[in-house]
PDB file of C-alpha atoms in Angstrom:
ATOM      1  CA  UNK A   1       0.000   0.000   0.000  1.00  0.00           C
ATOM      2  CA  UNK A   2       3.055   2.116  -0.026  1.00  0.00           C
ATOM      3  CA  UNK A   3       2.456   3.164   3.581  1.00  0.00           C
ATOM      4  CA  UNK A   4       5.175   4.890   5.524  1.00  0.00           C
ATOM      5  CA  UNK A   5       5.321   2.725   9.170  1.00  0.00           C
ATOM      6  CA  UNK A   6       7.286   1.785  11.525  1.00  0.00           C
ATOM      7  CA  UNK A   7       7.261  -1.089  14.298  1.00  0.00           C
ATOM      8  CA  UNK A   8       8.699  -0.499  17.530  1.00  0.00           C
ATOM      9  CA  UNK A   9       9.910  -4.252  17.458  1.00  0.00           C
ATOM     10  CA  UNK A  10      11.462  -6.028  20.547  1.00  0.00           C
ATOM     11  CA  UNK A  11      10.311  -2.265  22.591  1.00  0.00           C
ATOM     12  CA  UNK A  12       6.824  -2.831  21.811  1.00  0.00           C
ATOM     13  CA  UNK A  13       5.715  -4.945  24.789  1.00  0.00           C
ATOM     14  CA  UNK A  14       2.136  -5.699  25.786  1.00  0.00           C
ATOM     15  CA  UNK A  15      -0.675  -3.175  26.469  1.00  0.00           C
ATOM     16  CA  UNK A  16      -1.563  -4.277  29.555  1.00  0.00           C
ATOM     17  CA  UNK A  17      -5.080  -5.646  29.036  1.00  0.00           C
ATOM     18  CA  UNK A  18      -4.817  -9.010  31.522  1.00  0.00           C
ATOM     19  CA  UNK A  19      -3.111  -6.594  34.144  1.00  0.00           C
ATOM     20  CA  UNK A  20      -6.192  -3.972  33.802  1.00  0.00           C
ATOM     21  CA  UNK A  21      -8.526  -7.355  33.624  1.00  0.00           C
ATOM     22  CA  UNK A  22      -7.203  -8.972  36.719  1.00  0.00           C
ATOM     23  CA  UNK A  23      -7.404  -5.421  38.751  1.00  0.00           C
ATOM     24  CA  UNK A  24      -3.305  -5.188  38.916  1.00  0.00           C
ATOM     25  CA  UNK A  25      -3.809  -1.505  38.124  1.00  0.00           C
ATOM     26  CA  UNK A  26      -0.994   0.251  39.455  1.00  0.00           C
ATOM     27  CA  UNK A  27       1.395  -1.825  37.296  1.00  0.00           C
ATOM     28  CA  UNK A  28      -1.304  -1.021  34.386  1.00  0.00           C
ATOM     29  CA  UNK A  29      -0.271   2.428  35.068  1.00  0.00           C
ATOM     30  CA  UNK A  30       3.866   1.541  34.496  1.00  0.00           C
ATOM     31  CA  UNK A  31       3.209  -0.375  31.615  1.00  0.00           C
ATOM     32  CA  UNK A  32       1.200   2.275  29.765  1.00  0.00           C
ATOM     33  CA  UNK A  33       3.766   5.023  30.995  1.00  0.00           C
ATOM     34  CA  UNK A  34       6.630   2.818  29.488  1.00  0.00           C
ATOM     35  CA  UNK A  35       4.356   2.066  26.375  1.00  0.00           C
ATOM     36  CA  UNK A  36       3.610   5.426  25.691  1.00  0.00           C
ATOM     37  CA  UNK A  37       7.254   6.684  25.567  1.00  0.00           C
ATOM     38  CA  UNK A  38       7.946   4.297  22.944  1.00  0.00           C
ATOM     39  CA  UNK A  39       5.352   5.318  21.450  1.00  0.00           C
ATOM     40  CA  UNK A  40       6.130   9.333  21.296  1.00  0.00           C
ATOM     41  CA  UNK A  41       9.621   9.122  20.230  1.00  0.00           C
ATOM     42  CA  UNK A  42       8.545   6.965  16.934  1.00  0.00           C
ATOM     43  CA  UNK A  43       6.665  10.695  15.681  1.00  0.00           C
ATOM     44  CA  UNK A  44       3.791   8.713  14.487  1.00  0.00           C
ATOM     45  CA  UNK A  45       0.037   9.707  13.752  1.00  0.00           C
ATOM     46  CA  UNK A  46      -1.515   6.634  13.728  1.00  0.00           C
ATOM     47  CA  UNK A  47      -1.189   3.625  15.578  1.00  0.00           C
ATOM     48  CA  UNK A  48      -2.488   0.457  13.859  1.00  0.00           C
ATOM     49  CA  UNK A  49      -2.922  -3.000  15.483  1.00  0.00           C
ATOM     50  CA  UNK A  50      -4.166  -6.439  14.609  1.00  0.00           C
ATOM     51  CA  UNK A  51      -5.617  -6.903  17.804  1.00  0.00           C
ATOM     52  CA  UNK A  52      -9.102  -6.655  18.594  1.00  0.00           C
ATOM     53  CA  UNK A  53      -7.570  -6.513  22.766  1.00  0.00           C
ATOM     54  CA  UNK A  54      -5.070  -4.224  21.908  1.00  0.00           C
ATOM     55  CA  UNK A  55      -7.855  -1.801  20.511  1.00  0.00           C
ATOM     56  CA  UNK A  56     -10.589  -2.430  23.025  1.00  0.00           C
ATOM     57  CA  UNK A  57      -7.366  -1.516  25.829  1.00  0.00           C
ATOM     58  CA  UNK A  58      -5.717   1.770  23.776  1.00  0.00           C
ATOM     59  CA  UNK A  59      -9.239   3.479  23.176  1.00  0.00           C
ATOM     60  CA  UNK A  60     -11.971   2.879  25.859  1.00  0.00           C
ATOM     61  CA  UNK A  61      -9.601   0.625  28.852  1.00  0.00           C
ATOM     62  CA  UNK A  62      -6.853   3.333  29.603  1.00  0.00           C
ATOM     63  CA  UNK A  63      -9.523   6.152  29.007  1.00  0.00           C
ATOM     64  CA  UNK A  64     -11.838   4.237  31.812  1.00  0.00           C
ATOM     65  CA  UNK A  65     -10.073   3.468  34.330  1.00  0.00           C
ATOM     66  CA  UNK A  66      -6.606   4.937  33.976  1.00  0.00           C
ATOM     67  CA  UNK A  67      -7.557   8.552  32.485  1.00  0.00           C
ATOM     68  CA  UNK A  68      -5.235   8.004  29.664  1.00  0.00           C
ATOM     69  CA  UNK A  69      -5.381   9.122  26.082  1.00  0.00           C
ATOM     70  CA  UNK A  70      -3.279   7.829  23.571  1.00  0.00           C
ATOM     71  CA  UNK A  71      -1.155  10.716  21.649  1.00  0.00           C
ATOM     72  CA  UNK A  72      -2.125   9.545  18.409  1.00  0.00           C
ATOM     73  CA  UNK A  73      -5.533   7.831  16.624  1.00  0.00           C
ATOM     74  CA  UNK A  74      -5.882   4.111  17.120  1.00  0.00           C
ATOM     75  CA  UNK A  75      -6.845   1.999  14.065  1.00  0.00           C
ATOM     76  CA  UNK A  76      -7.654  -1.591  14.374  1.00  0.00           C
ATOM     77  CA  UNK A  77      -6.315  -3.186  11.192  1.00  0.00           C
ATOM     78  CA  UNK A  78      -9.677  -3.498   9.506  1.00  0.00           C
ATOM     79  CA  UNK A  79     -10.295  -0.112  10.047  1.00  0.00           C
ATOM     80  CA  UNK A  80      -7.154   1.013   8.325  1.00  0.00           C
ATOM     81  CA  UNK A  81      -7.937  -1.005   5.233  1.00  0.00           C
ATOM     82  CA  UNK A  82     -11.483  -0.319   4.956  1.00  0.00           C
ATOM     83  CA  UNK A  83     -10.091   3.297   4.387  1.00  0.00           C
ATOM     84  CA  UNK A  84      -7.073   1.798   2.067  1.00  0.00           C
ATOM     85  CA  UNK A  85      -9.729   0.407  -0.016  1.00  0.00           C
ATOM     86  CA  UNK A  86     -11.954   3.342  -0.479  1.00  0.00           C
ATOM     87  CA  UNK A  87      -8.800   5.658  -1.448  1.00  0.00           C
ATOM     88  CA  UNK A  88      -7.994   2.848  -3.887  1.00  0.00           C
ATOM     89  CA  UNK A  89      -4.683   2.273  -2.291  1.00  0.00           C
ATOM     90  CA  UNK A  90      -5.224  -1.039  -2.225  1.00  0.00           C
ATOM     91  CA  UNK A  91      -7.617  -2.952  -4.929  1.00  0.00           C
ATOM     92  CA  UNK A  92      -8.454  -6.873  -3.588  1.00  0.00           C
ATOM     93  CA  UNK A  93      -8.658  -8.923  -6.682  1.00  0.00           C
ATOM     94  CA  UNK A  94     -11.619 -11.765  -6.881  1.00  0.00           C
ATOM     95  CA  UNK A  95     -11.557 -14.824  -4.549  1.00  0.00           C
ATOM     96  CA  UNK A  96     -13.893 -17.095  -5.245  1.00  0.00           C
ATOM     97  CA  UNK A  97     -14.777 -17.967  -1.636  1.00  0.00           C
ATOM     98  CA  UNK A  98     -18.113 -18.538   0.649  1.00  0.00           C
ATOM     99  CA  UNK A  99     -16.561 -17.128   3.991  1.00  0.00           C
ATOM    100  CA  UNK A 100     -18.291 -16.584   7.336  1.00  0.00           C
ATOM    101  CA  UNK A 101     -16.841 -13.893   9.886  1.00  0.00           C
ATOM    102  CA  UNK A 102     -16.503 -14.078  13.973  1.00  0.00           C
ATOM    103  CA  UNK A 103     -17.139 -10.979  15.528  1.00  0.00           C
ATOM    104  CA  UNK A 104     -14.114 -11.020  18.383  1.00  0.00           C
ATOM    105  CA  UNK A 105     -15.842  -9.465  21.732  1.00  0.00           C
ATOM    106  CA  UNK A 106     -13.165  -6.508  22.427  1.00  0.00           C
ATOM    107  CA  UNK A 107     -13.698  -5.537  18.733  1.00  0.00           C
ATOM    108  CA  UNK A 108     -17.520  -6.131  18.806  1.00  0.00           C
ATOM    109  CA  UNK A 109     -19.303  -6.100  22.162  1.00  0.00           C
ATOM    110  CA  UNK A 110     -16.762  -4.007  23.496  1.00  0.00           C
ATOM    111  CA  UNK A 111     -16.271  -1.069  20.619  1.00  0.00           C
ATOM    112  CA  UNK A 112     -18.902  -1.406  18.687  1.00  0.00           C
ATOM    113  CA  UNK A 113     -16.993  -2.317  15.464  1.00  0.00           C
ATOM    114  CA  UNK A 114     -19.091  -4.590  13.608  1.00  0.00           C
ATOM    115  CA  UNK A 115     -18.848  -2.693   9.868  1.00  0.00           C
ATOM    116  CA  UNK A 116     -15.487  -2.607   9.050  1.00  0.00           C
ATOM    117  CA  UNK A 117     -14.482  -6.130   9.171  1.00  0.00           C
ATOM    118  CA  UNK A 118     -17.100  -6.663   6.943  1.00  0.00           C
ATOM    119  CA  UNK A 119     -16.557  -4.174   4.271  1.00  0.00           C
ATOM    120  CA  UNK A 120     -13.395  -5.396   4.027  1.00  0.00           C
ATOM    121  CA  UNK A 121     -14.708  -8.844   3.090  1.00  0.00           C
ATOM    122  CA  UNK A 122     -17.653  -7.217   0.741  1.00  0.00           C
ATOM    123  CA  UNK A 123     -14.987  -5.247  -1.173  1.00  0.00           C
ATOM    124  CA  UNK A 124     -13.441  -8.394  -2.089  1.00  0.00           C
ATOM    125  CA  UNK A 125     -14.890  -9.660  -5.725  1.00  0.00           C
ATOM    126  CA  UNK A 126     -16.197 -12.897  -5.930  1.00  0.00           C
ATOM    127  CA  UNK A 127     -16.228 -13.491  -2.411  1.00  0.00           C
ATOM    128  CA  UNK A 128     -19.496 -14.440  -0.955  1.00  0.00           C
ATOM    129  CA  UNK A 129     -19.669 -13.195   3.038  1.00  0.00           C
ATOM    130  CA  UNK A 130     -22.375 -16.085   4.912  1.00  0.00           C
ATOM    131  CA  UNK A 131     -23.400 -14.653   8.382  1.00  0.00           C
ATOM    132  CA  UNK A 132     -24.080 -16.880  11.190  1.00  0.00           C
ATOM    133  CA  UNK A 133     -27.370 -16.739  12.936  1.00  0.00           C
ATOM    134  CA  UNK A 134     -25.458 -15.195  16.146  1.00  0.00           C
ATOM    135  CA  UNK A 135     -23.302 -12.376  14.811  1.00  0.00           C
ATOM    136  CA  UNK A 136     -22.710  -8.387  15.822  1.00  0.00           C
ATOM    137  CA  UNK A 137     -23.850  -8.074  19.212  1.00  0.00           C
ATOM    138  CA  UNK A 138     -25.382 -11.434  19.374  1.00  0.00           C
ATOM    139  CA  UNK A 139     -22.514 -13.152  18.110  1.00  0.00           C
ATOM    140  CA  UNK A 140     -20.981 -15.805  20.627  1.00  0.00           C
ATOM    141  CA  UNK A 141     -17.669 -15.532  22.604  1.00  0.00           C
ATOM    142  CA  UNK A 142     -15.062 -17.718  21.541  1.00  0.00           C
ATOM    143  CA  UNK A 143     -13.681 -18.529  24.613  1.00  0.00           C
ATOM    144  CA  UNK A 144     -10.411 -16.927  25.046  1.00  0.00           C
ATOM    145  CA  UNK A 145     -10.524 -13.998  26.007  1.00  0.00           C
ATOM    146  CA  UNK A 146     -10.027 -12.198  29.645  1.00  0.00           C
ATOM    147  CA  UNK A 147      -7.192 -14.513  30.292  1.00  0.00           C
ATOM    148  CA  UNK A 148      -9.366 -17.648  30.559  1.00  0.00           C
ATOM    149  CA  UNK A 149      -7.383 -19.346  27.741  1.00  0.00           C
ATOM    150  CA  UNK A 150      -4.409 -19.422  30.175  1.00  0.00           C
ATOM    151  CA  UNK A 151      -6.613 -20.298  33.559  1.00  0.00           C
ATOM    152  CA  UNK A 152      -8.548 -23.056  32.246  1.00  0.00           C
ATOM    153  CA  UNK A 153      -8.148 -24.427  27.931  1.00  0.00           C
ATOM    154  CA  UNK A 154     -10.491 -27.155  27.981  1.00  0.00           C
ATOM    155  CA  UNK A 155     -13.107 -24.429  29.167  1.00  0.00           C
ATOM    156  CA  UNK A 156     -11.857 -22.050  26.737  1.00  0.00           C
ATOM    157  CA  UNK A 157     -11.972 -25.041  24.213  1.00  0.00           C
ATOM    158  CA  UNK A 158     -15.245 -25.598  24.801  1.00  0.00           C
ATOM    159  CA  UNK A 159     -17.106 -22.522  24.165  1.00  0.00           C
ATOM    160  CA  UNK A 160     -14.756 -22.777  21.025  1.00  0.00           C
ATOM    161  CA  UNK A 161     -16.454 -26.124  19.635  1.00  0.00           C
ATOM    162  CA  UNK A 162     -20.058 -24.184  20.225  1.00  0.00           C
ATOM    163  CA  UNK A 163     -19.217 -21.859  18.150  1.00  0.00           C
ATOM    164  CA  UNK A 164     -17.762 -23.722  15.844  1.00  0.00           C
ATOM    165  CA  UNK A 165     -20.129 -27.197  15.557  1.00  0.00           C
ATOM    166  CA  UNK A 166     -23.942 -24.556  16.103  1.00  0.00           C
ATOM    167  CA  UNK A 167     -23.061 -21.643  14.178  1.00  0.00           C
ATOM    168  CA  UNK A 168     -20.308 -22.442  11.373  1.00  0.00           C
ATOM    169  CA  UNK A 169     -20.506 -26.018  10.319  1.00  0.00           C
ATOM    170  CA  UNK A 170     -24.307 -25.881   9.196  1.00  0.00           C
ATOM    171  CA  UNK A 171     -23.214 -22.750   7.239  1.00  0.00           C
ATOM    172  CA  UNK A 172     -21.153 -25.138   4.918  1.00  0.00           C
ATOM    173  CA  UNK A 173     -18.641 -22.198   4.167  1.00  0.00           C
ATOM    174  CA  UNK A 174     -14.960 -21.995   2.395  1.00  0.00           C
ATOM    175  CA  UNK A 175     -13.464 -20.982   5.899  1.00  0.00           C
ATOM    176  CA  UNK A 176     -14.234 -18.931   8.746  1.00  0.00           C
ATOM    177  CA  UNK A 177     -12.118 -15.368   9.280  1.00  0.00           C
ATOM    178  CA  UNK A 178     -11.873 -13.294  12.264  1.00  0.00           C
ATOM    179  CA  UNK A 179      -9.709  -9.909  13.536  1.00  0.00           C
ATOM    180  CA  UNK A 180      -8.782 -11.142  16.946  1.00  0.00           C
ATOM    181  CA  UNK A 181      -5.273 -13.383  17.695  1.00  0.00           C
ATOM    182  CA  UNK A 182      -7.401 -14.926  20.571  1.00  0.00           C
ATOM    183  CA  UNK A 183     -10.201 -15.610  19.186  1.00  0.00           C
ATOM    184  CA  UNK A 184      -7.545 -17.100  15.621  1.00  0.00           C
ATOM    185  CA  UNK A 185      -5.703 -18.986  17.883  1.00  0.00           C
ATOM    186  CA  UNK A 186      -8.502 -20.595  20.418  1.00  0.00           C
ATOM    187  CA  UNK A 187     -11.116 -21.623  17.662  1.00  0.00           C
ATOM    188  CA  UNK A 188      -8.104 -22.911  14.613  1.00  0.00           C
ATOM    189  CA  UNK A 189      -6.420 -25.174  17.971  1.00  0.00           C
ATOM    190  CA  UNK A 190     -10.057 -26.355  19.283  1.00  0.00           C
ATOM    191  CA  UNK A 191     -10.884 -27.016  15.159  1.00  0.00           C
ATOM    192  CA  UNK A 192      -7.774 -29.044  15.140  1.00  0.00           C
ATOM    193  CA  UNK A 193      -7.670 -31.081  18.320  1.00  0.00           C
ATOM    194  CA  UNK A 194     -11.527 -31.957  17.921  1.00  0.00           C
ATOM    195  CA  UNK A 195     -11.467 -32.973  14.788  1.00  0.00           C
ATOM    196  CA  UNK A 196     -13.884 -30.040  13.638  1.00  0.00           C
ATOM    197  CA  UNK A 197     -13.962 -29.486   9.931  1.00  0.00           C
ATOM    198  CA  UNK A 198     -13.555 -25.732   9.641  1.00  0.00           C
ATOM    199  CA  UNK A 199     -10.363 -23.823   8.369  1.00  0.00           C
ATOM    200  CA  UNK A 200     -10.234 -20.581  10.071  1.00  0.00           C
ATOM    201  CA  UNK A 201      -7.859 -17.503   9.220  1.00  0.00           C
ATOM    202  CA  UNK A 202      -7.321 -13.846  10.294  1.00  0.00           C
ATOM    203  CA  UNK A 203      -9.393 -11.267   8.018  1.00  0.00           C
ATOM    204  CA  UNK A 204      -5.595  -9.968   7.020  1.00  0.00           C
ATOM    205  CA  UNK A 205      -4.963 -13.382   5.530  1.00  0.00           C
ATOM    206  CA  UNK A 206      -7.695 -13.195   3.461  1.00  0.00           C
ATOM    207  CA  UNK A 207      -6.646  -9.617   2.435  1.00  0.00           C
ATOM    208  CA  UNK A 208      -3.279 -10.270   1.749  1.00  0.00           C
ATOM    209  CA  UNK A 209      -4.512 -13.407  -0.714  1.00  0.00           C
ATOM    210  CA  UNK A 210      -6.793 -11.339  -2.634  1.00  0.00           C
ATOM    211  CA  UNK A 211      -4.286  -8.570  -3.441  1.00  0.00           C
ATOM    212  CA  UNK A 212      -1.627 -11.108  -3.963  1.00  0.00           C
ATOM    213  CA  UNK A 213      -3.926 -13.589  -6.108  1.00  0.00           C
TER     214      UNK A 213
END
């Protein structure tokens, strides 16, 4: 897309959304002071990340409950290519595909970001977007999130295989796509070790094939 970036690599760190989850607020506070230095020096106007956590943290958690601001505008990834598209910066080519989306909870119930995603997919040609019966803010959780992958997997697992086996299986789709690296990880593993017969990918993945194709 001929974008000008920069990655603040093995400085980038986490943005603290298990400590601000799990009430550990006063190291919330060093992590976002540390973050946000790193941040600064880079000179940057927008701060883009693949992470539906990440976004939910940087634009309503530090606001909430720490009374932070970040310096710069946040842009979850669909976001920034929904508005790559309509410059014509980028131009997906056609992918013959049937493809259902998972709306990740920090992205969805959280921010309210239900339109993006999908115009992403809709501006792909060819591609046919199938939504489940539970989507937006009905849309199930997928299990991982708010640390509960780490505490207890089978649980996580488990809400997982719902969502998987009730809502995506009937659907008979190409694959199933989603913006969140918890919600990618948890529901591709539980797919895997269950035997489920569902190929799931990040949105960016299916981005990156159509311009590529």
């Amino acid at each position: 897309a001929k974008v000008n970036f920069t990655t603040l690599g093995e400085k980038e760190g986490c943005c603290g959304y298990l400590l601000l989850k799990t009430g550990l607020w006063n190291k919330a506070r060093n992590n976002v002071s540390m973050l946000l230095e790193r941040v600064k020096v880079t000179n940057a106007e927008i701060l883009v990340t693949p992470c539906a956590g990440c976004y939910y943290t940087f634009t309503e958690l530090y606001p909430q409950i720490l009374d932070v601001r970040m310096p710069l505008e946040v842009l979850h990834t669909s976001q920034f290519v929904e508005q790559l598209i309509k410059e014509g910066t980028i131009e997906p080519k056609k992918l013959n595909l049937k493809v259902t989306y998972h709306d990740p909870c920090s992205l969805g119930h959280h921010c309210s970001v239900y339109e993006s995603p999908r115009n992403v997919l809709k501006a792909i040609p060819r591609l046919e977007l199938v939504e489940m019966p539970l989507s937006r803010s009905q849309a199930r959780c997928c299990g991982a999130g708010g640390g509960l992958w780490s505490y207890n997997t089978e649980v996580s697992m488990n809400s997982a295989s719902t969502r998987l086996t009730k809502d995506v299986v009937p659907l008979n789709v190409d694959l199933m796509t989603t913006c969140c690296p918890a919600c990618h990880m948890n529901l591709r593993y539980t797919a895997i070790k269950r035997l489920i017969p569902v190929k799931i990918c990040d949105i960016m993945e299916v981005v990156e094939r159509s311009v590529l194709s």
